[in-house]
């Protein structure tokens, strides 16, 4: 059973940066599309950024130009570099990956890491 574990959240001032990491307990082999999602207090979970197995990326309009998603299949890791952070980026950030399990794609989710942007 593969587990995804996020780290790197914390408290940062507006304009600051954070780098989130997500590591898979097992191999990243079989993972296709992976992504970062976030859920702010009182709001629904939303897509932040996704990356395919061949490194094509997609971003929410609200983070374009400020956030960068990357993956390292050798290190079994997914990253989210967040720059020029704003208070509205405050949320719990979740790592997600779709893995081929032989009969279909199965979604895996991490437990989340909290990022708070405040002065």
CSV table of N, CA and C in Angstrom, one decimal:
chain,number,residue,atom,x,y,z
A,1,UNK,N,0.9,-1.2,0.0
A,1,UNK,CA,0.0,0.0,0.0
A,1,UNK,C,0.9,1.2,0.0
A,2,UNK,N,0.7,2.1,-1.0
A,2,UNK,CA,1.5,3.3,-1.1
A,2,UNK,C,0.9,4.4,-0.2
A,3,UNK,N,1.7,5.1,0.5
A,3,UNK,CA,1.2,6.3,1.3
A,3,UNK,C,2.0,7.5,0.8
A,4,UNK,N,1.2,8.6,0.7
A,4,UNK,CA,1.8,9.9,0.4
A,4,UNK,C,1.9,10.8,1.7
A,5,UNK,N,3.0,11.4,1.9
A,5,UNK,CA,3.3,12.2,3.1
A,5,UNK,C,3.8,13.5,2.7
A,6,UNK,N,3.0,14.6,3.1
A,6,UNK,CA,3.5,15.9,2.8
A,6,UNK,C,4.3,16.5,4.0
A,7,UNK,N,5.1,17.5,3.6
A,7,UNK,CA,5.9,18.3,4.6
A,7,UNK,C,6.2,19.6,4.0
A,8,UNK,N,6.6,20.5,4.9
A,8,UNK,CA,7.1,21.8,4.4
A,8,UNK,C,6.2,23.0,4.7
A,9,UNK,N,5.0,22.7,5.3
A,9,UNK,CA,4.1,23.8,5.6
A,9,UNK,C,4.6,24.6,6.8
A,10,UNK,N,3.9,25.7,7.0
A,10,UNK,CA,4.4,26.5,8.2
A,10,UNK,C,3.8,27.9,8.1
A,11,UNK,N,4.3,28.8,8.9
A,11,UNK,CA,3.9,30.2,8.9
A,11,UNK,C,4.9,31.1,8.2
A,12,UNK,N,4.4,31.9,7.3
A,12,UNK,CA,5.3,32.8,6.5
A,12,UNK,C,4.6,34.1,6.3
A,13,UNK,N,5.4,35.1,6.2
A,13,UNK,CA,4.8,36.5,6.0
A,13,UNK,C,4.4,36.7,4.5
A,14,UNK,N,3.5,37.5,4.2
A,14,UNK,CA,3.1,37.8,2.8
A,14,UNK,C,4.4,38.2,2.0
A,15,UNK,N,4.5,37.7,0.8
A,15,UNK,CA,5.6,37.9,0.0
A,15,UNK,C,6.7,36.8,0.2
A,16,UNK,N,6.6,36.0,1.2
A,16,UNK,CA,7.5,35.0,1.4
A,16,UNK,C,7.4,33.7,0.6
A,17,UNK,N,8.2,32.7,0.9
A,17,UNK,CA,8.2,31.5,0.1
A,17,UNK,C,8.1,30.3,1.0
A,18,UNK,N,7.5,29.2,0.5
A,18,UNK,CA,7.5,27.9,1.1
A,18,UNK,C,7.7,26.9,0.0
A,19,UNK,N,8.3,25.8,0.4
A,19,UNK,CA,8.5,24.6,-0.5
A,19,UNK,C,7.9,23.4,0.1
A,20,UNK,N,6.8,22.9,-0.5
A,20,UNK,CA,6.2,21.7,0.0
A,20,UNK,C,6.7,20.5,-0.7
A,21,UNK,N,6.8,19.4,0.1
A,21,UNK,CA,7.3,18.2,-0.4
A,21,UNK,C,6.3,17.1,-0.1
A,22,UNK,N,6.2,16.1,-1.0
A,22,UNK,CA,5.4,15.0,-0.9
A,22,UNK,C,6.2,13.7,-1.2
A,23,UNK,N,6.3,12.8,-0.3
A,23,UNK,CA,7.1,11.6,-0.6
A,23,UNK,C,6.2,10.4,-0.6
A,24,UNK,N,6.4,9.5,-1.4
A,24,UNK,CA,5.7,8.2,-1.5
A,24,UNK,C,6.4,7.2,-0.7
A,25,UNK,N,5.7,6.4,0.1
A,25,UNK,CA,6.3,5.4,1.0
A,25,UNK,C,6.9,4.3,0.1
A,26,UNK,N,6.2,4.1,-1.0
A,26,UNK,CA,6.7,3.0,-1.9
A,26,UNK,C,7.3,3.7,-3.2
A,27,UNK,N,7.3,3.0,-4.2
A,27,UNK,CA,7.8,3.5,-5.5
A,27,UNK,C,6.8,4.4,-6.1
A,28,UNK,N,7.3,5.4,-6.9
A,28,UNK,CA,6.5,6.3,-7.7
A,28,UNK,C,6.1,5.6,-9.0
A,29,UNK,N,6.6,4.4,-9.2
A,29,UNK,CA,6.3,3.6,-10.4
A,29,UNK,C,4.8,3.4,-10.5
A,30,UNK,N,4.2,3.7,-11.6
A,30,UNK,CA,2.8,3.5,-11.8
A,30,UNK,C,2.0,4.7,-11.6
A,31,UNK,N,2.6,5.8,-11.0
A,31,UNK,CA,1.8,7.0,-10.8
A,31,UNK,C,1.8,7.8,-12.1
A,32,UNK,N,0.6,8.2,-12.5
A,32,UNK,CA,0.5,9.1,-13.7
A,32,UNK,C,0.4,10.5,-13.3
A,33,UNK,N,-0.8,11.1,-13.4
A,33,UNK,CA,-1.0,12.4,-13.0
A,33,UNK,C,-0.9,12.6,-11.5
A,34,UNK,N,-0.1,13.6,-11.1
A,34,UNK,CA,0.0,14.0,-9.7
A,34,UNK,C,-0.3,15.4,-9.5
A,35,UNK,N,-0.7,15.8,-8.3
A,35,UNK,CA,-1.0,17.2,-8.1
A,35,UNK,C,-1.0,17.7,-6.7
A,36,UNK,N,-1.2,19.0,-6.6
A,36,UNK,CA,-1.4,19.6,-5.3
A,36,UNK,C,-2.7,20.3,-5.3
A,37,UNK,N,-3.4,20.1,-4.2
A,37,UNK,CA,-4.7,20.7,-4.0
A,37,UNK,C,-4.7,21.4,-2.6
A,38,UNK,N,-5.6,22.3,-2.4
A,38,UNK,CA,-5.7,23.0,-1.1
A,38,UNK,C,-7.1,23.2,-0.7
A,39,UNK,N,-7.3,23.4,0.6
A,39,UNK,CA,-8.6,23.7,1.1
A,39,UNK,C,-8.4,24.7,2.2
A,40,UNK,N,-9.0,25.9,1.9
A,40,UNK,CA,-9.0,27.0,2.9
A,40,UNK,C,-10.2,26.9,3.8
A,41,UNK,N,-10.1,27.5,5.0
A,41,UNK,CA,-11.3,27.4,5.9
A,41,UNK,C,-12.6,27.8,5.3
A,42,UNK,N,-13.6,27.0,5.4
A,42,UNK,CA,-14.9,27.3,4.9
A,42,UNK,C,-15.1,27.2,3.4
A,43,UNK,N,-14.0,26.7,2.7
A,43,UNK,CA,-14.1,26.6,1.3
A,43,UNK,C,-13.9,25.2,0.8
A,44,UNK,N,-14.3,24.9,-0.4
A,44,UNK,CA,-14.1,23.6,-1.0
A,44,UNK,C,-12.6,23.4,-1.4
A,45,UNK,N,-12.2,22.1,-1.5
A,45,UNK,CA,-10.9,21.8,-1.9
A,45,UNK,C,-10.8,22.2,-3.4
A,46,UNK,N,-9.6,22.8,-3.8
A,46,UNK,CA,-9.4,23.2,-5.1
A,46,UNK,C,-8.1,22.7,-5.7
A,47,UNK,N,-8.0,22.6,-7.0
A,47,UNK,CA,-6.8,22.2,-7.6
A,47,UNK,C,-5.8,23.4,-7.6
A,48,UNK,N,-4.6,23.2,-7.3
A,48,UNK,CA,-3.5,24.2,-7.3
A,48,UNK,C,-2.7,24.0,-8.5
A,49,UNK,N,-2.1,22.8,-8.7
A,49,UNK,CA,-1.2,22.5,-9.8
A,49,UNK,C,-1.2,21.0,-10.0
A,50,UNK,N,-1.0,20.6,-11.3
A,50,UNK,CA,-0.9,19.2,-11.6
A,50,UNK,C,0.3,19.0,-12.5
A,51,UNK,N,0.8,17.7,-12.5
A,51,UNK,CA,2.0,17.4,-13.4
A,51,UNK,C,1.8,16.0,-13.9
A,52,UNK,N,2.0,15.8,-15.2
A,52,UNK,CA,1.9,14.4,-15.7
A,52,UNK,C,3.2,13.7,-15.6
A,53,UNK,N,3.2,12.4,-16.0
A,53,UNK,CA,4.4,11.6,-15.9
A,53,UNK,C,5.5,12.1,-16.8
A,54,UNK,N,5.1,12.8,-17.9
A,54,UNK,CA,6.0,13.4,-18.8
A,54,UNK,C,6.2,14.9,-18.6
A,55,UNK,N,5.9,15.3,-17.3
A,55,UNK,CA,6.3,16.6,-16.8
A,55,UNK,C,5.5,17.8,-17.5
A,56,UNK,N,4.3,17.5,-18.0
A,56,UNK,CA,3.4,18.6,-18.4
A,56,UNK,C,2.7,19.1,-17.2
A,57,UNK,N,2.6,20.5,-17.1
A,57,UNK,CA,2.1,21.1,-15.9
A,57,UNK,C,0.9,21.9,-16.2
A,58,UNK,N,0.0,22.1,-15.2
A,58,UNK,CA,-1.1,22.9,-15.3
A,58,UNK,C,-1.3,23.6,-13.9
A,59,UNK,N,-1.8,24.9,-13.9
A,59,UNK,CA,-1.9,25.6,-12.7
A,59,UNK,C,-3.2,26.3,-12.6
A,60,UNK,N,-3.7,26.5,-11.4
A,60,UNK,CA,-4.9,27.4,-11.2
A,60,UNK,C,-4.5,28.8,-11.6
A,61,UNK,N,-5.4,29.6,-12.1
A,61,UNK,CA,-5.1,30.9,-12.5
A,61,UNK,C,-4.6,31.7,-11.3
A,62,UNK,N,-5.0,31.5,-10.1
A,62,UNK,CA,-4.7,32.2,-8.9
A,62,UNK,C,-3.2,32.1,-8.5
A,63,UNK,N,-2.5,31.0,-9.0
A,63,UNK,CA,-1.1,30.8,-8.6
A,63,UNK,C,-0.2,30.8,-9.8
A,64,UNK,N,-0.7,31.0,-11.0
A,64,UNK,CA,0.2,31.1,-12.1
A,64,UNK,C,1.3,32.2,-12.0
A,65,UNK,N,2.5,31.8,-12.3
A,65,UNK,CA,3.6,32.8,-12.2
A,65,UNK,C,4.2,32.8,-10.8
A,66,UNK,N,3.6,32.2,-9.8
A,66,UNK,CA,4.1,32.3,-8.4
A,66,UNK,C,4.4,30.9,-7.9
A,67,UNK,N,3.7,29.9,-8.3
A,67,UNK,CA,4.0,28.5,-7.8
A,67,UNK,C,4.6,27.7,-8.9
A,68,UNK,N,5.3,26.7,-8.6
A,68,UNK,CA,5.9,25.8,-9.5
A,68,UNK,C,5.9,24.3,-9.0
A,69,UNK,N,5.3,23.4,-9.8
A,69,UNK,CA,5.2,22.0,-9.4
A,69,UNK,C,6.3,21.3,-10.1
A,70,UNK,N,6.8,20.3,-9.4
A,70,UNK,CA,7.9,19.4,-10.0
A,70,UNK,C,7.8,18.0,-9.4
A,71,UNK,N,8.4,17.1,-10.0
A,71,UNK,CA,8.4,15.7,-9.5
A,71,UNK,C,9.7,15.1,-9.8
A,72,UNK,N,10.1,14.2,-8.9
A,72,UNK,CA,11.4,13.4,-9.0
A,72,UNK,C,11.0,12.0,-8.8
A,73,UNK,N,10.9,11.3,-9.9
A,73,UNK,CA,10.4,9.9,-9.9
A,73,UNK,C,11.5,9.0,-9.3
A,74,UNK,N,12.8,9.4,-9.3
A,74,UNK,CA,13.8,8.6,-8.7
A,74,UNK,C,13.8,8.7,-7.2
A,75,UNK,N,13.5,9.9,-6.7
A,75,UNK,CA,13.4,10.1,-5.2
A,75,UNK,C,12.0,9.9,-4.7
A,76,UNK,N,11.1,9.5,-5.6
A,76,UNK,CA,9.7,9.3,-5.2
A,76,UNK,C,9.1,10.5,-4.5
A,77,UNK,N,9.3,11.6,-5.1
A,77,UNK,CA,8.9,12.9,-4.5
A,77,UNK,C,8.2,13.8,-5.5
A,78,UNK,N,7.3,14.6,-4.9
A,78,UNK,CA,6.5,15.7,-5.6
A,78,UNK,C,6.8,16.9,-4.8
A,79,UNK,N,6.9,18.1,-5.5
A,79,UNK,CA,7.2,19.3,-4.8
A,79,UNK,C,6.3,20.4,-5.3
A,80,UNK,N,6.2,21.4,-4.4
A,80,UNK,CA,5.5,22.6,-4.8
A,80,UNK,C,6.2,23.8,-4.3
A,81,UNK,N,6.9,24.6,-5.1
A,81,UNK,CA,7.6,25.8,-4.7
A,81,UNK,C,6.6,26.9,-4.8
A,82,UNK,N,6.4,27.6,-3.7
A,82,UNK,CA,5.4,28.7,-3.6
A,82,UNK,C,6.1,30.0,-3.2
A,83,UNK,N,6.1,30.9,-4.2
A,83,UNK,CA,6.7,32.2,-4.0
A,83,UNK,C,5.7,33.3,-4.0
A,84,UNK,N,6.1,34.5,-3.5
A,84,UNK,CA,5.2,35.7,-3.5
A,84,UNK,C,3.9,35.3,-2.8
A,85,UNK,N,3.9,34.7,-1.7
A,85,UNK,CA,2.7,34.2,-1.0
A,85,UNK,C,1.8,35.3,-0.6
A,86,UNK,N,0.5,35.0,-0.6
A,86,UNK,CA,-0.5,36.0,-0.2
A,86,UNK,C,-1.3,35.4,0.9
A,87,UNK,N,-2.0,36.2,1.7
A,87,UNK,CA,-2.8,35.7,2.8
A,87,UNK,C,-3.9,34.7,2.2
A,88,UNK,N,-4.4,35.0,1.0
A,88,UNK,CA,-5.4,34.1,0.5
A,88,UNK,C,-4.8,32.7,0.0
A,89,UNK,N,-3.5,32.5,0.1
A,89,UNK,CA,-2.9,31.2,-0.1
A,89,UNK,C,-3.0,30.3,1.2
A,90,UNK,N,-3.4,30.9,2.3
A,90,UNK,CA,-3.5,30.1,3.5
A,90,UNK,C,-4.5,29.0,3.3
A,91,UNK,N,-4.0,27.8,3.6
A,91,UNK,CA,-4.9,26.6,3.4
A,91,UNK,C,-4.1,25.4,3.9
A,92,UNK,N,-4.8,24.3,3.9
A,92,UNK,CA,-4.2,23.0,4.1
A,92,UNK,C,-3.9,22.4,2.6
A,93,UNK,N,-2.7,22.1,2.4
A,93,UNK,CA,-2.3,21.6,1.0
A,93,UNK,C,-2.2,20.1,1.0
A,94,UNK,N,-2.8,19.5,0.0
A,94,UNK,CA,-2.8,18.0,-0.1
A,94,UNK,C,-2.1,17.6,-1.4
A,95,UNK,N,-1.3,16.6,-1.2
A,95,UNK,CA,-0.7,15.9,-2.3
A,95,UNK,C,-1.6,14.8,-2.8
A,96,UNK,N,-1.7,14.7,-4.1
A,96,UNK,CA,-2.6,13.6,-4.7
A,96,UNK,C,-1.8,13.0,-5.9
A,97,UNK,N,-2.1,11.7,-6.0
A,97,UNK,CA,-1.5,11.0,-7.2
A,97,UNK,C,-2.5,9.9,-7.6
A,98,UNK,N,-2.5,9.7,-8.9
A,98,UNK,CA,-3.3,8.7,-9.5
A,98,UNK,C,-2.4,7.5,-10.0
A,99,UNK,N,-2.6,6.4,-9.4
A,99,UNK,CA,-1.7,5.2,-9.7
A,99,UNK,C,-2.5,4.1,-10.4
A,100,UNK,N,-1.8,3.5,-11.4
A,100,UNK,CA,-2.4,2.4,-12.1
A,100,UNK,C,-2.3,1.2,-11.3
A,101,UNK,N,-3.4,0.5,-11.0
A,101,UNK,CA,-3.4,-0.6,-10.1
A,101,UNK,C,-3.7,-1.9,-10.8
A,102,UNK,N,-3.5,-1.9,-12.1
A,102,UNK,CA,-3.7,-3.1,-12.9
A,102,UNK,C,-5.1,-3.2,-13.5
A,103,UNK,N,-6.1,-2.8,-12.8
A,103,UNK,CA,-7.5,-2.8,-13.3
A,103,UNK,C,-8.1,-1.4,-13.5
A,104,UNK,N,-7.3,-0.4,-13.0
A,104,UNK,CA,-7.8,0.9,-13.1
A,104,UNK,C,-7.0,1.9,-12.4
A,105,UNK,N,-7.3,3.2,-12.5
A,105,UNK,CA,-6.5,4.2,-11.8
A,105,UNK,C,-7.1,4.4,-10.4
A,106,UNK,N,-6.3,4.5,-9.4
A,106,UNK,CA,-6.7,4.7,-8.0
A,106,UNK,C,-6.1,5.9,-7.5
A,107,UNK,N,-6.9,6.8,-6.9
A,107,UNK,CA,-6.4,8.1,-6.3
A,107,UNK,C,-5.8,7.8,-4.9
A,108,UNK,N,-4.6,8.4,-4.7
A,108,UNK,CA,-4.0,8.4,-3.4
A,108,UNK,C,-3.9,9.9,-2.9
A,109,UNK,N,-4.1,10.1,-1.6
A,109,UNK,CA,-4.1,11.4,-1.0
A,109,UNK,C,-3.2,11.4,0.2
A,110,UNK,N,-2.5,12.5,0.4
A,110,UNK,CA,-1.7,12.6,1.7
A,110,UNK,C,-2.6,13.2,2.8
A,111,UNK,N,-2.1,13.4,3.9
A,111,UNK,CA,-2.9,13.8,5.1
A,111,UNK,C,-3.0,15.4,5.1
A,112,UNK,N,-2.1,16.0,4.4
A,112,UNK,CA,-2.2,17.5,4.3
A,112,UNK,C,-1.1,18.2,5.1
A,113,UNK,N,-0.7,19.3,4.7
A,113,UNK,CA,0.2,20.2,5.5
A,113,UNK,C,-0.3,21.6,5.4
A,114,UNK,N,-0.3,22.3,6.5
A,114,UNK,CA,-0.9,23.6,6.6
A,114,UNK,C,0.1,24.7,6.3
A,115,UNK,N,-0.3,25.6,5.4
A,115,UNK,CA,0.5,26.8,5.1
A,115,UNK,C,-0.3,28.0,5.5
A,116,UNK,N,0.3,28.8,6.4
A,116,UNK,CA,-0.4,30.1,6.8
A,116,UNK,C,0.4,31.3,6.4
A,117,UNK,N,-0.2,32.2,5.7
A,117,UNK,CA,0.4,33.4,5.3
A,117,UNK,C,-0.2,34.6,6.0
A,118,UNK,N,0.6,35.1,6.9
A,118,UNK,CA,0.1,36.2,7.8
A,118,UNK,C,1.3,37.0,8.3
A,119,UNK,N,1.0,38.3,8.5
A,119,UNK,CA,2.0,39.2,9.1
A,119,UNK,C,1.8,39.3,10.6
